[in-house]
PDB file of N, CA and C in Angstrom:
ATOM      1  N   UNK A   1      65.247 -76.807-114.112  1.00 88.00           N
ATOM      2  CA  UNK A   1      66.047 -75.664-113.736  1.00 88.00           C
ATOM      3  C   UNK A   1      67.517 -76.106-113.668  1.00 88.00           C
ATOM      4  N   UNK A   2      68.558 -75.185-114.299  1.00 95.00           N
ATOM      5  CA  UNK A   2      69.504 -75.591-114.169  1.00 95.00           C
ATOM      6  C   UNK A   2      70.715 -75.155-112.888  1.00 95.00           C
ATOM      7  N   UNK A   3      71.732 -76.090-112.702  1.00 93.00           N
ATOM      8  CA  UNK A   3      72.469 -75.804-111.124  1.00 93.00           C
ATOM      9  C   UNK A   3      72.738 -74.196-111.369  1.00 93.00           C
ATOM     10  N   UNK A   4      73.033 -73.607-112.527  1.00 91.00           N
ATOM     11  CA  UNK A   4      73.736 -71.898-112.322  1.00 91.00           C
ATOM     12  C   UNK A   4      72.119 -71.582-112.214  1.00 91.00           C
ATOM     13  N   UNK A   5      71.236 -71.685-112.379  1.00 95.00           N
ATOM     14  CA  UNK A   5      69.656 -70.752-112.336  1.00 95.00           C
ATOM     15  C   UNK A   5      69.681 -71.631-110.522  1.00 95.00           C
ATOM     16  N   UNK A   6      69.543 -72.130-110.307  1.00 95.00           N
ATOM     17  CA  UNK A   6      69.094 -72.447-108.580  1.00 95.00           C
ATOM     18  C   UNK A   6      70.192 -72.021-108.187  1.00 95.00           C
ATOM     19  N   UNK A   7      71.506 -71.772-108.486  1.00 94.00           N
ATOM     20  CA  UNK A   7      72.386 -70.648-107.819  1.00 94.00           C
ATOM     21  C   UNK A   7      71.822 -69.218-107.496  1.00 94.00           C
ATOM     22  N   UNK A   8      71.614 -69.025-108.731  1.00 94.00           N
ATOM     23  CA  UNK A   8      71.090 -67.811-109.093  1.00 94.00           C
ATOM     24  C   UNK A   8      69.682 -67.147-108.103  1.00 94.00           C
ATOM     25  N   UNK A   9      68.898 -68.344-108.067  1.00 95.00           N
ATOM     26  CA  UNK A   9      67.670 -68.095-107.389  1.00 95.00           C
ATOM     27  C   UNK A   9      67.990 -67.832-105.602  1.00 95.00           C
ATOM     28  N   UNK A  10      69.283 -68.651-105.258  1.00 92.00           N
ATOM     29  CA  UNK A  10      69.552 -68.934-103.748  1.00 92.00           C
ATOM     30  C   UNK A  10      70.277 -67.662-103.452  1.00 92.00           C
ATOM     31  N   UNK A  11      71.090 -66.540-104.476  1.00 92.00           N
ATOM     32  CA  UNK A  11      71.491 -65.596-104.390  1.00 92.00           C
ATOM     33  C   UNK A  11      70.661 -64.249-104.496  1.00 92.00           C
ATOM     34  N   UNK A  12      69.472 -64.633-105.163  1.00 93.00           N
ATOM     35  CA  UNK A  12      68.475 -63.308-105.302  1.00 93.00           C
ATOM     36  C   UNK A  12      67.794 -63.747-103.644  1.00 93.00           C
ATOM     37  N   UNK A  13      67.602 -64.693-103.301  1.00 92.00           N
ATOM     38  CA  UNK A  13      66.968 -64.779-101.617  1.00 92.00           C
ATOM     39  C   UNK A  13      67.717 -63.589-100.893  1.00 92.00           C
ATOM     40  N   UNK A  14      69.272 -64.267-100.878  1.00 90.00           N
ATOM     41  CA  UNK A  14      69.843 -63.545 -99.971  1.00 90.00           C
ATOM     42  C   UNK A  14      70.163 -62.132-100.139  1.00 90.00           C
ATOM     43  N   UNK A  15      69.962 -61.661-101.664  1.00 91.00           N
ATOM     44  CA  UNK A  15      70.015 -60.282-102.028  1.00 91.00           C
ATOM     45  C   UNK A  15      68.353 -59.858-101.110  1.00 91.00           C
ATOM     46  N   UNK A  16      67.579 -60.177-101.488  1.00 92.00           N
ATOM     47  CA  UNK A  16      66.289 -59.595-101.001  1.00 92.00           C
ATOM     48  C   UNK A  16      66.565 -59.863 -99.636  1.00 92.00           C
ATOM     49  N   UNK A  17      66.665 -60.617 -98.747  1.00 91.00           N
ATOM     50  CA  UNK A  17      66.751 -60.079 -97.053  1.00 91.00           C
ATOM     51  C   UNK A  17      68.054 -59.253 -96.560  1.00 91.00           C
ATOM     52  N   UNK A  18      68.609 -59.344 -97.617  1.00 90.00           N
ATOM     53  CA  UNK A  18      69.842 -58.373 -96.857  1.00 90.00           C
ATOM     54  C   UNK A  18      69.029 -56.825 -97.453  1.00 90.00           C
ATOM     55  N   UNK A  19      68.486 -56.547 -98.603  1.00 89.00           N
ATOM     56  CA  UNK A  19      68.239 -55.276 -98.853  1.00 89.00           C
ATOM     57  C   UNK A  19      66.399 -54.836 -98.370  1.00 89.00           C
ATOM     58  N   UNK A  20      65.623 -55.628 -98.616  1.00 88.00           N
ATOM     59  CA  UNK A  20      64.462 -55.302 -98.124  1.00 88.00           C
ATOM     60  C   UNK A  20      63.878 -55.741 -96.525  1.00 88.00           C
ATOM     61  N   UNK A  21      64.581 -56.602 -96.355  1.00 83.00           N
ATOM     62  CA  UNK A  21      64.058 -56.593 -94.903  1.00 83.00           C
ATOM     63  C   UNK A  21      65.421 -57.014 -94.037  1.00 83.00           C
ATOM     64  N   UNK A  22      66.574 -56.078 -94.281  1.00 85.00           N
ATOM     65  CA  UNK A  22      67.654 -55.290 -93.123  1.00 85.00           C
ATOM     66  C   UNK A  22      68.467 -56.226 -92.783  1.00 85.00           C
ATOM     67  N   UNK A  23      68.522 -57.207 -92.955  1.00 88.00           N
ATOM     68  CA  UNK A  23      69.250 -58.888 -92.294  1.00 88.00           C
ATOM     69  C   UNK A  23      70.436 -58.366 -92.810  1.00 88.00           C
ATOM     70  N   UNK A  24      71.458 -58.567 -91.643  1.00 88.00           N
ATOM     71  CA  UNK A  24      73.075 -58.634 -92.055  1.00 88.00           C
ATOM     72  C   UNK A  24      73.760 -60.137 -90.842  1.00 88.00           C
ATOM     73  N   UNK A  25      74.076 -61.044 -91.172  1.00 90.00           N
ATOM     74  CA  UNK A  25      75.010 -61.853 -90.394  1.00 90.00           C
ATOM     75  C   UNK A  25      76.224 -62.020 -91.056  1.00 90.00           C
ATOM     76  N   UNK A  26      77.160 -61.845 -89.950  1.00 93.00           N
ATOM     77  CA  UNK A  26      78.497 -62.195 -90.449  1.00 93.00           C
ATOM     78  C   UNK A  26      79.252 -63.611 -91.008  1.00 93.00           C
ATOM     79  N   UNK A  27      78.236 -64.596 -90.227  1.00 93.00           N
ATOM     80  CA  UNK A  27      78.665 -65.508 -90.614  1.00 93.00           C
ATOM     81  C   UNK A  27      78.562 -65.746 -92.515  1.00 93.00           C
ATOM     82  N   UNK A  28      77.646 -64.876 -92.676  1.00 91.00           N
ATOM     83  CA  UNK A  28      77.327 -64.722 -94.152  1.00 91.00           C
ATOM     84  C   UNK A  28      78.644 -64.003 -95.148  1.00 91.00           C
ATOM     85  N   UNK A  29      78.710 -63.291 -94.263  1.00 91.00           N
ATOM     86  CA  UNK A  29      79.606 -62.286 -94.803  1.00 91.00           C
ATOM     87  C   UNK A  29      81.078 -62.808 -95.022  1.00 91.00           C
ATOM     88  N   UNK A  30      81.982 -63.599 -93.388  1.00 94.00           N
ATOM     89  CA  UNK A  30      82.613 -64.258 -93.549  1.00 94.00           C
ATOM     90  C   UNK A  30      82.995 -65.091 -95.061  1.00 94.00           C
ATOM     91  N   UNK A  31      81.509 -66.083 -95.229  1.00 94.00           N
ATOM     92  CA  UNK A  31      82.048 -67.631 -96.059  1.00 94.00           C
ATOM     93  C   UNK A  31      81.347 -66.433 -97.660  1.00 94.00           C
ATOM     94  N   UNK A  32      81.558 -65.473 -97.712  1.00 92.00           N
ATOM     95  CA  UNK A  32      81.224 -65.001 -99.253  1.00 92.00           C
ATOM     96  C   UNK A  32      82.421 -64.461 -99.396  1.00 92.00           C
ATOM     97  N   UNK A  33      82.819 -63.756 -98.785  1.00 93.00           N
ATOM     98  CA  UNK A  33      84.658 -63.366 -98.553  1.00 93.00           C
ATOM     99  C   UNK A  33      85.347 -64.281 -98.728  1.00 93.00           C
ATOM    100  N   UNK A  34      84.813 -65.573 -98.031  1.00 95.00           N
ATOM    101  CA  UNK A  34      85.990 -67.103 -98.485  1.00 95.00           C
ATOM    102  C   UNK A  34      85.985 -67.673 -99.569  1.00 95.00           C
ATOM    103  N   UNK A  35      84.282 -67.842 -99.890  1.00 94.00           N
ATOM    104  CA  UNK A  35      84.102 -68.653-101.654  1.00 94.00           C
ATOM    105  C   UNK A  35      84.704 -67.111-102.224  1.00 94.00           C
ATOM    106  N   UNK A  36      84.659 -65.995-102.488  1.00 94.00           N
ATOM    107  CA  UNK A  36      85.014 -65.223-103.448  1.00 94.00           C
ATOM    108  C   UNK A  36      86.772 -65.190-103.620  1.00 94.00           C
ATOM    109  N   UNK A  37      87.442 -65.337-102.272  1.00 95.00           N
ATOM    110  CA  UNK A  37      88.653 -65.582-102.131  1.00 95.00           C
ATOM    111  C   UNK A  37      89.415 -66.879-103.052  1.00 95.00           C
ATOM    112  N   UNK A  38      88.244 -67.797-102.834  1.00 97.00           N
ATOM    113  CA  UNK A  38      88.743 -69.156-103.275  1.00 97.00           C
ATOM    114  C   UNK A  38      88.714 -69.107-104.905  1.00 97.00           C
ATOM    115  N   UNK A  39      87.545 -68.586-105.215  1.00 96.00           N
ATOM    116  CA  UNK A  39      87.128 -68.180-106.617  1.00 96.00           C
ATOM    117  C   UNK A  39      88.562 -67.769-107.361  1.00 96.00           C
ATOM    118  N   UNK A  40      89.152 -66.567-106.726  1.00 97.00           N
ATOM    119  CA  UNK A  40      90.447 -66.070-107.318  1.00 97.00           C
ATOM    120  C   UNK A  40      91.228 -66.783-107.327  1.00 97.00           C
ATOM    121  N   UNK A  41      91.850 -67.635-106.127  1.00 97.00           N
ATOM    122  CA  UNK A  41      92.595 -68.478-106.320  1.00 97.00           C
ATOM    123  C   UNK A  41      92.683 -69.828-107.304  1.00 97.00           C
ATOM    124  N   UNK A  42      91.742 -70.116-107.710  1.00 98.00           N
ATOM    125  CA  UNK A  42      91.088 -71.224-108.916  1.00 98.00           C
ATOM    126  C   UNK A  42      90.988 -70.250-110.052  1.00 98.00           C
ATOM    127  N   UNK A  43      90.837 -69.368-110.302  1.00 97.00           N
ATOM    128  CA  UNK A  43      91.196 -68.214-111.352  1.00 97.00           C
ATOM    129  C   UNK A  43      92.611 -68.072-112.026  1.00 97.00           C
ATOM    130  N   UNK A  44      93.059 -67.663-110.864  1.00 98.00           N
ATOM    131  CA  UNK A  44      94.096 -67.192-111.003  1.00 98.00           C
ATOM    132  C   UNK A  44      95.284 -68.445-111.724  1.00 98.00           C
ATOM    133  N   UNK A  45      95.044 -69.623-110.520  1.00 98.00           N
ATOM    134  CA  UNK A  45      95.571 -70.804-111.540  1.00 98.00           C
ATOM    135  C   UNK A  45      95.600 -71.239-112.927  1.00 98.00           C
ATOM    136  N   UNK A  46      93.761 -70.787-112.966  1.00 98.00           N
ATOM    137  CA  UNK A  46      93.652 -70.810-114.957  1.00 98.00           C
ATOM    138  C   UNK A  46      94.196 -69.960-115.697  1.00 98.00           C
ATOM    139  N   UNK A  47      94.371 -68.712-115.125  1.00 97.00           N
ATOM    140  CA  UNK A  47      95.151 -68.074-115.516  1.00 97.00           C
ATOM    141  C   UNK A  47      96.783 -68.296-116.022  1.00 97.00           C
ATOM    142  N   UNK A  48      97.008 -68.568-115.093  1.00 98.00           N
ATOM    143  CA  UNK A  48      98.764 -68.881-115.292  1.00 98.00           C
ATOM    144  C   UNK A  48      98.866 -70.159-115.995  1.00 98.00           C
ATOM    145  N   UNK A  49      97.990 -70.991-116.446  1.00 98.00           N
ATOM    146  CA  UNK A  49      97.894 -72.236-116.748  1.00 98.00           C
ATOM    147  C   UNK A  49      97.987 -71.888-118.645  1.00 98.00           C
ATOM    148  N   UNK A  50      96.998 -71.106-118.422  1.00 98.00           N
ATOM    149  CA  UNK A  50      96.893 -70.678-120.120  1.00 98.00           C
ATOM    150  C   UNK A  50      97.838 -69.395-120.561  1.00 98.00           C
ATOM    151  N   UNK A  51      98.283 -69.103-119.926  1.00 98.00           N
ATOM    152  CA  UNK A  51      99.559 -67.871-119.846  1.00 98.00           C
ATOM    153  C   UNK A  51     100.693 -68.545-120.486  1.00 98.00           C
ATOM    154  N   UNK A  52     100.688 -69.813-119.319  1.00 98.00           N
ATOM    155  CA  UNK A  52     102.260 -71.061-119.862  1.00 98.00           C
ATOM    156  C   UNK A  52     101.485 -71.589-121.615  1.00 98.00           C
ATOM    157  N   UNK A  53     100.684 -71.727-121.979  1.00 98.00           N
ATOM    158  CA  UNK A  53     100.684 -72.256-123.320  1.00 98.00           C
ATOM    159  C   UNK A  53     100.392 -71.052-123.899  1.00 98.00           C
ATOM    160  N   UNK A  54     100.338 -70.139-124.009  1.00 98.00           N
ATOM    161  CA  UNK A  54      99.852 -69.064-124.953  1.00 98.00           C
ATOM    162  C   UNK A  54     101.964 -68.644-125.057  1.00 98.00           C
ATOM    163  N   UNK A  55     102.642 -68.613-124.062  1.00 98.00           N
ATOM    164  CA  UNK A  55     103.804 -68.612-124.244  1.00 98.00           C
ATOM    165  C   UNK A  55     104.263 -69.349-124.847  1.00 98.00           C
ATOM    166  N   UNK A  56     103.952 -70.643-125.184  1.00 98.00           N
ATOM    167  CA  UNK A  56     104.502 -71.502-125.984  1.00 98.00           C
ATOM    168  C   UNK A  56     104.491 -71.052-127.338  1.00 98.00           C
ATOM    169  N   UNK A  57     103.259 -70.937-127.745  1.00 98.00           N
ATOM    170  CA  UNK A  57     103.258 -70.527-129.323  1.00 98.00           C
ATOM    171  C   UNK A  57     103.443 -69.108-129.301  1.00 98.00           C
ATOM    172  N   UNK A  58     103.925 -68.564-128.609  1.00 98.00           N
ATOM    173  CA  UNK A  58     104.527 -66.686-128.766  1.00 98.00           C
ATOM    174  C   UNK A  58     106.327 -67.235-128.977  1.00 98.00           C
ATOM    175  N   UNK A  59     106.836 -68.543-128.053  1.00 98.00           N
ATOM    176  CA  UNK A  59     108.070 -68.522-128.753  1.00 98.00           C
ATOM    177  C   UNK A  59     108.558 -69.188-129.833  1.00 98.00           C
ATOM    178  N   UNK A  60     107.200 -70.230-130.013  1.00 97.00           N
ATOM    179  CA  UNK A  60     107.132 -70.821-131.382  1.00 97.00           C
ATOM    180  C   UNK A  60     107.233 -70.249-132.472  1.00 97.00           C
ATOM    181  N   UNK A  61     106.316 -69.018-132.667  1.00 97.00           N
ATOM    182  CA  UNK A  61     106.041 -68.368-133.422  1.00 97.00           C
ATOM    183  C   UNK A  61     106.564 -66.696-132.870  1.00 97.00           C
ATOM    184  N   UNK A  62     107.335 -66.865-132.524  1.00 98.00           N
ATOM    185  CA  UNK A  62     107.998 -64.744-132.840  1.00 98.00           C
ATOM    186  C   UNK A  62     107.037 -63.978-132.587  1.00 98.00           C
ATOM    187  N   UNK A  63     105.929 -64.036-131.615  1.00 97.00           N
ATOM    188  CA  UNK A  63     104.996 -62.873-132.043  1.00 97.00           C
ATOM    189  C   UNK A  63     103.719 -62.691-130.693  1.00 97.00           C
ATOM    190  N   UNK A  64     103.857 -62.304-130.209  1.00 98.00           N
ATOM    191  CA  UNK A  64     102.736 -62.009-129.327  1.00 98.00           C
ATOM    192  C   UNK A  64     101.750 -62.413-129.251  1.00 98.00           C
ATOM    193  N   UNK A  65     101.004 -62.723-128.042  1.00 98.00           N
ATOM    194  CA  UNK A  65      99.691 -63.447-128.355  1.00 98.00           C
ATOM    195  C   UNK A  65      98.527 -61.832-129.017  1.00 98.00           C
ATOM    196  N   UNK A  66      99.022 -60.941-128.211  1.00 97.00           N
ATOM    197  CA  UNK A  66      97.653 -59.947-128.612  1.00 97.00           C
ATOM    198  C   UNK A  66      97.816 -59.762-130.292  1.00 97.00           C
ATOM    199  N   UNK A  67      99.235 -60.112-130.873  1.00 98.00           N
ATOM    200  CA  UNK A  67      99.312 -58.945-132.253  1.00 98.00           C
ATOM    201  C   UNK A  67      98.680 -60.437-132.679  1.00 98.00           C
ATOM    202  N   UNK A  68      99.368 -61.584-132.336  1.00 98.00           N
ATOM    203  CA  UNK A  68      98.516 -62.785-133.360  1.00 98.00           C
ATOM    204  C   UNK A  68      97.309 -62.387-133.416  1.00 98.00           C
ATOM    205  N   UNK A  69      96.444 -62.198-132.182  1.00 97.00           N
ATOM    206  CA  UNK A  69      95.126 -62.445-132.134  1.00 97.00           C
ATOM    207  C   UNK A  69      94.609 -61.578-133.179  1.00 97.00           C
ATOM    208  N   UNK A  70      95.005 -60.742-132.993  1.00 97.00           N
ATOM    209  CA  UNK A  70      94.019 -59.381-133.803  1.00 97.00           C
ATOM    210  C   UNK A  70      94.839 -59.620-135.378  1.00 97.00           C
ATOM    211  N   UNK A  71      95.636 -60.357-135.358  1.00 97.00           N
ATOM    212  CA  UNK A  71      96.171 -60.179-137.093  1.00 97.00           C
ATOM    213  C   UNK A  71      95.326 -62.064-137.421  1.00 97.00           C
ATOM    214  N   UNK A  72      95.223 -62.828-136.444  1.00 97.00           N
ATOM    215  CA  UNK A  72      94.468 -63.740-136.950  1.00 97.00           C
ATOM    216  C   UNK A  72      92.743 -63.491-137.313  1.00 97.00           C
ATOM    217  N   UNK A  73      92.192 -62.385-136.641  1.00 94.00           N
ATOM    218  CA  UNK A  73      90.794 -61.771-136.837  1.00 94.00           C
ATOM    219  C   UNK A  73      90.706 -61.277-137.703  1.00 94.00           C
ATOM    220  N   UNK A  74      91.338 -60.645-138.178  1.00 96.00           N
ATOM    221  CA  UNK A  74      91.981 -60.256-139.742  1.00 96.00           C
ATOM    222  C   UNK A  74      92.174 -60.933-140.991  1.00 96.00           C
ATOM    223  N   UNK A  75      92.349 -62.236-140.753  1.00 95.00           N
ATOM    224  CA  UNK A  75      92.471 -62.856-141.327  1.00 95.00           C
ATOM    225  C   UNK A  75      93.824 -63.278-141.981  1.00 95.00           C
ATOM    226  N   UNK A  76      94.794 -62.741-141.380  1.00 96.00           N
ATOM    227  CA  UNK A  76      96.153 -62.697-141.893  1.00 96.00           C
ATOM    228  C   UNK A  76      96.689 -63.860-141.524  1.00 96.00           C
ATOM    229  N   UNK A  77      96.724 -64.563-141.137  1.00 94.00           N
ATOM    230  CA  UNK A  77      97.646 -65.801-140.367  1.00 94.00           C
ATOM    231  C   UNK A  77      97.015 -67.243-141.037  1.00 94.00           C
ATOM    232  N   UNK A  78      95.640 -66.905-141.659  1.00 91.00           N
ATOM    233  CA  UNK A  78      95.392 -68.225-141.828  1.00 91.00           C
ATOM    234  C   UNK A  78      94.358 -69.147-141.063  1.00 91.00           C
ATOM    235  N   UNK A  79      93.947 -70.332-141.354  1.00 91.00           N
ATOM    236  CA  UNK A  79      93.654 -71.664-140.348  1.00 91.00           C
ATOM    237  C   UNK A  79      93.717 -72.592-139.949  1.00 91.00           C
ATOM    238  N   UNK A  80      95.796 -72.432-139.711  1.00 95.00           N
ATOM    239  CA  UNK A  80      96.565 -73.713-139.379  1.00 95.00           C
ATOM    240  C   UNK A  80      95.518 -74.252-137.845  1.00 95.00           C
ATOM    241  N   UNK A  81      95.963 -75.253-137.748  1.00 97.00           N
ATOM    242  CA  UNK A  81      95.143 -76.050-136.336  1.00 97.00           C
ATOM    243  C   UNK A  81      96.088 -75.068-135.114  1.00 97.00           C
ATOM    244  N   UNK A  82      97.331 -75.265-135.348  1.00 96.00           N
ATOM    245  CA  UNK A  82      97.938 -74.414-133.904  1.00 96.00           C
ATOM    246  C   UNK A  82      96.951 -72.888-134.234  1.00 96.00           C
ATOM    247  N   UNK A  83      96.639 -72.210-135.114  1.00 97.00           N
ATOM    248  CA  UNK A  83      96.399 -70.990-134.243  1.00 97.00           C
ATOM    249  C   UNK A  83      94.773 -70.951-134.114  1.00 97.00           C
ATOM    250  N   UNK A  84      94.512 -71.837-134.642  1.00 97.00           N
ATOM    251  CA  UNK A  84      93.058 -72.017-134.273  1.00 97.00           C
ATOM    252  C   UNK A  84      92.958 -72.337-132.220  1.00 97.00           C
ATOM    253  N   UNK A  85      94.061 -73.392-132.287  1.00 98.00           N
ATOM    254  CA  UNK A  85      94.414 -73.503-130.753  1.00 98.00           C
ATOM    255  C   UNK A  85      94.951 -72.240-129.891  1.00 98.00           C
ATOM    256  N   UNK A  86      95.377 -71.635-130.667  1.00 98.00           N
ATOM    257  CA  UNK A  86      96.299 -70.197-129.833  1.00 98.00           C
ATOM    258  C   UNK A  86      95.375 -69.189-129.465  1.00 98.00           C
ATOM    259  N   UNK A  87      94.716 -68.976-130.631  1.00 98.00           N
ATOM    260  CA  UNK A  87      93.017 -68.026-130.882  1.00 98.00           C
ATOM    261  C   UNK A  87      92.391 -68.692-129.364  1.00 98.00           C
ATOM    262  N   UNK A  88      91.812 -69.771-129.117  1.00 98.00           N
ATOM    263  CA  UNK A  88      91.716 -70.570-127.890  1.00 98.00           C
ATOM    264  C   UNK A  88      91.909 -70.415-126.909  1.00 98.00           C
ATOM    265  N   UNK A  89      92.900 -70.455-127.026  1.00 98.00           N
ATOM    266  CA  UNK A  89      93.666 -70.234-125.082  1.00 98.00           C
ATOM    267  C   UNK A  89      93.561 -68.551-125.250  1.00 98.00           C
ATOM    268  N   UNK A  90      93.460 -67.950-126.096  1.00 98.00           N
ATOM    269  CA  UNK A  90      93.971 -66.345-125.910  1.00 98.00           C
ATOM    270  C   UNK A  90      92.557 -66.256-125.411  1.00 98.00           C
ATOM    271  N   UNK A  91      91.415 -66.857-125.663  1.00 98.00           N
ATOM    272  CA  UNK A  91      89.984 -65.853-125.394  1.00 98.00           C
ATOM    273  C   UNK A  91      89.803 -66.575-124.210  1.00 98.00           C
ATOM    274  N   UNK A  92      90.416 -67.618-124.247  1.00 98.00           N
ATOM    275  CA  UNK A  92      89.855 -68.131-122.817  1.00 98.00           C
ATOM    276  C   UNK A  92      90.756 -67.698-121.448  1.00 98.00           C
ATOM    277  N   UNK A  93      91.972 -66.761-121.859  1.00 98.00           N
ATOM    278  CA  UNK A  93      92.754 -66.184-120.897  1.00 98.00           C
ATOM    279  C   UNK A  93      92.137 -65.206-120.895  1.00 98.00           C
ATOM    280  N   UNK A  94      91.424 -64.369-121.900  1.00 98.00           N
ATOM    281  CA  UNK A  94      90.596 -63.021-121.584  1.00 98.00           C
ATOM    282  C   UNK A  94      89.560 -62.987-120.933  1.00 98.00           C
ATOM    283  N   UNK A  95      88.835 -64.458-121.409  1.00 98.00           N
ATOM    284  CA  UNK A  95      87.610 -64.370-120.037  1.00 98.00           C
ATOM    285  C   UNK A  95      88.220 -64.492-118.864  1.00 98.00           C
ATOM    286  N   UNK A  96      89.090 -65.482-118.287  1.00 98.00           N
ATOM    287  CA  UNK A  96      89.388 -65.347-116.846  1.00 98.00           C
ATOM    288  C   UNK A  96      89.911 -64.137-116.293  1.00 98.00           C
ATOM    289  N   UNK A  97      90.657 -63.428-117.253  1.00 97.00           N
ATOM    290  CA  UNK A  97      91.004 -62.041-116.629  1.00 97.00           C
ATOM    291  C   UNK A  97      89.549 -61.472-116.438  1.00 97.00           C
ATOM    292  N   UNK A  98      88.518 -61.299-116.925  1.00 97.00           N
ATOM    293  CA  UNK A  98      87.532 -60.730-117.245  1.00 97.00           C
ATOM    294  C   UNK A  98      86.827 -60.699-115.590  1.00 97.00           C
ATOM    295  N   UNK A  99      86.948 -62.498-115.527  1.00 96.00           N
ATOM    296  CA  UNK A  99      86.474 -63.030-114.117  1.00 96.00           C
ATOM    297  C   UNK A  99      87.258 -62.291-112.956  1.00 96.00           C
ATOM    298  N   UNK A 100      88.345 -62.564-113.325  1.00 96.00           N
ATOM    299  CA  UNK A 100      89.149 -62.418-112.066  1.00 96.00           C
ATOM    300  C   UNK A 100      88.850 -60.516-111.481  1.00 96.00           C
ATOM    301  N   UNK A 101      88.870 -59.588-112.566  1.00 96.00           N
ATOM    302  CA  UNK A 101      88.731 -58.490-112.645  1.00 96.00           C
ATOM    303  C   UNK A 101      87.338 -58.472-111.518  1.00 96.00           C
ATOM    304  N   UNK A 102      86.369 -58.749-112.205  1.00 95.00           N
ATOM    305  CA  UNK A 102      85.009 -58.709-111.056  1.00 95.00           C
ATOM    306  C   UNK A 102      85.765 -59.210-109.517  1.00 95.00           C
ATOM    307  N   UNK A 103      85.872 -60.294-110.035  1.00 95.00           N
ATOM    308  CA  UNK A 103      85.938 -60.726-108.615  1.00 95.00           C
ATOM    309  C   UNK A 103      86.785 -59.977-107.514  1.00 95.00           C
ATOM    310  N   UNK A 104      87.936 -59.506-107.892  1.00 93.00           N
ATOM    311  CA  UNK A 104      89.155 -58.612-107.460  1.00 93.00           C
ATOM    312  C   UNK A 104      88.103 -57.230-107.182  1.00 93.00           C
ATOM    313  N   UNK A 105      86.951 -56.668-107.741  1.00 92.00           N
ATOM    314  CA  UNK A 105      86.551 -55.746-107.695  1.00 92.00           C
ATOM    315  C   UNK A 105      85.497 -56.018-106.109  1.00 92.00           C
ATOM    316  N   UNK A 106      84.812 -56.743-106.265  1.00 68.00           N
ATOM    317  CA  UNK A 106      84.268 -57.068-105.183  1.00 68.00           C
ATOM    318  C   UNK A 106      84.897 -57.583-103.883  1.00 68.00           C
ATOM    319  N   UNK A 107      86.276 -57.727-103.660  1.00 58.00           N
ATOM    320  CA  UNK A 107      86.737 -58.213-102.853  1.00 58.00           C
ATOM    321  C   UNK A 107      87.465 -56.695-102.323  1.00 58.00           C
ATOM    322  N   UNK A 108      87.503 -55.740-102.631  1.00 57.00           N
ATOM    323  CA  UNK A 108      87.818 -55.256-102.407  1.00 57.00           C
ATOM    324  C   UNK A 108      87.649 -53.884-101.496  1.00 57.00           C
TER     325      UNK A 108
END
């Protein structure tokens, strides 16, 4: 079994006693508010982390990361190594927004 599936399994526990048999503690409630808090904040860093290099090659190159992206899917740009790298950081800034979005949703 892998560590995200025994996550997974230690989170369906606590889903089933909080919904079928009524259990609410705060202390629970508290440290899921804190890891989810912390979550964003380690997010949010990756975020701005890949923001600063996706800016790099937007002033390298004249051009936006979204219009690259979708004109490199296209096939227009080519498969120099930088935008193979740019393509990169752009999807991996979309998943963390992706993350951060949930998480921001539940914290809320």
């Amino acid at each position: 079994m892998t560590k995200g599936e025994k996550t997974l399994e230690k989170l369906e526990i606590l889903h089933r006693i909080y919904s079928q048999a009524g259990y609410s503690s705060d202390i629970v409630e508290r440290t899921l508010d804190k890891l989810i808090a912390h979550e964003i904040a380690i997010a949010q860093k990756e975020a701005a982390s890949l923001q600063a290099e996706l800016q790099t090659f937007e002033a390298q190159y004249q051009m936006s990361s979204e219009d690259f992206y979708r004109r490199f899917h296209l096939g227009e740009m080519g498969d120099k190594v930088d935008f193979v790298e740019w393509s990169a950081f752009y999807k991996m800034r979309e998943s963390v927004q992706k993350r951060l979005e949930i998480l921001r949703s539940q914290s809320a």
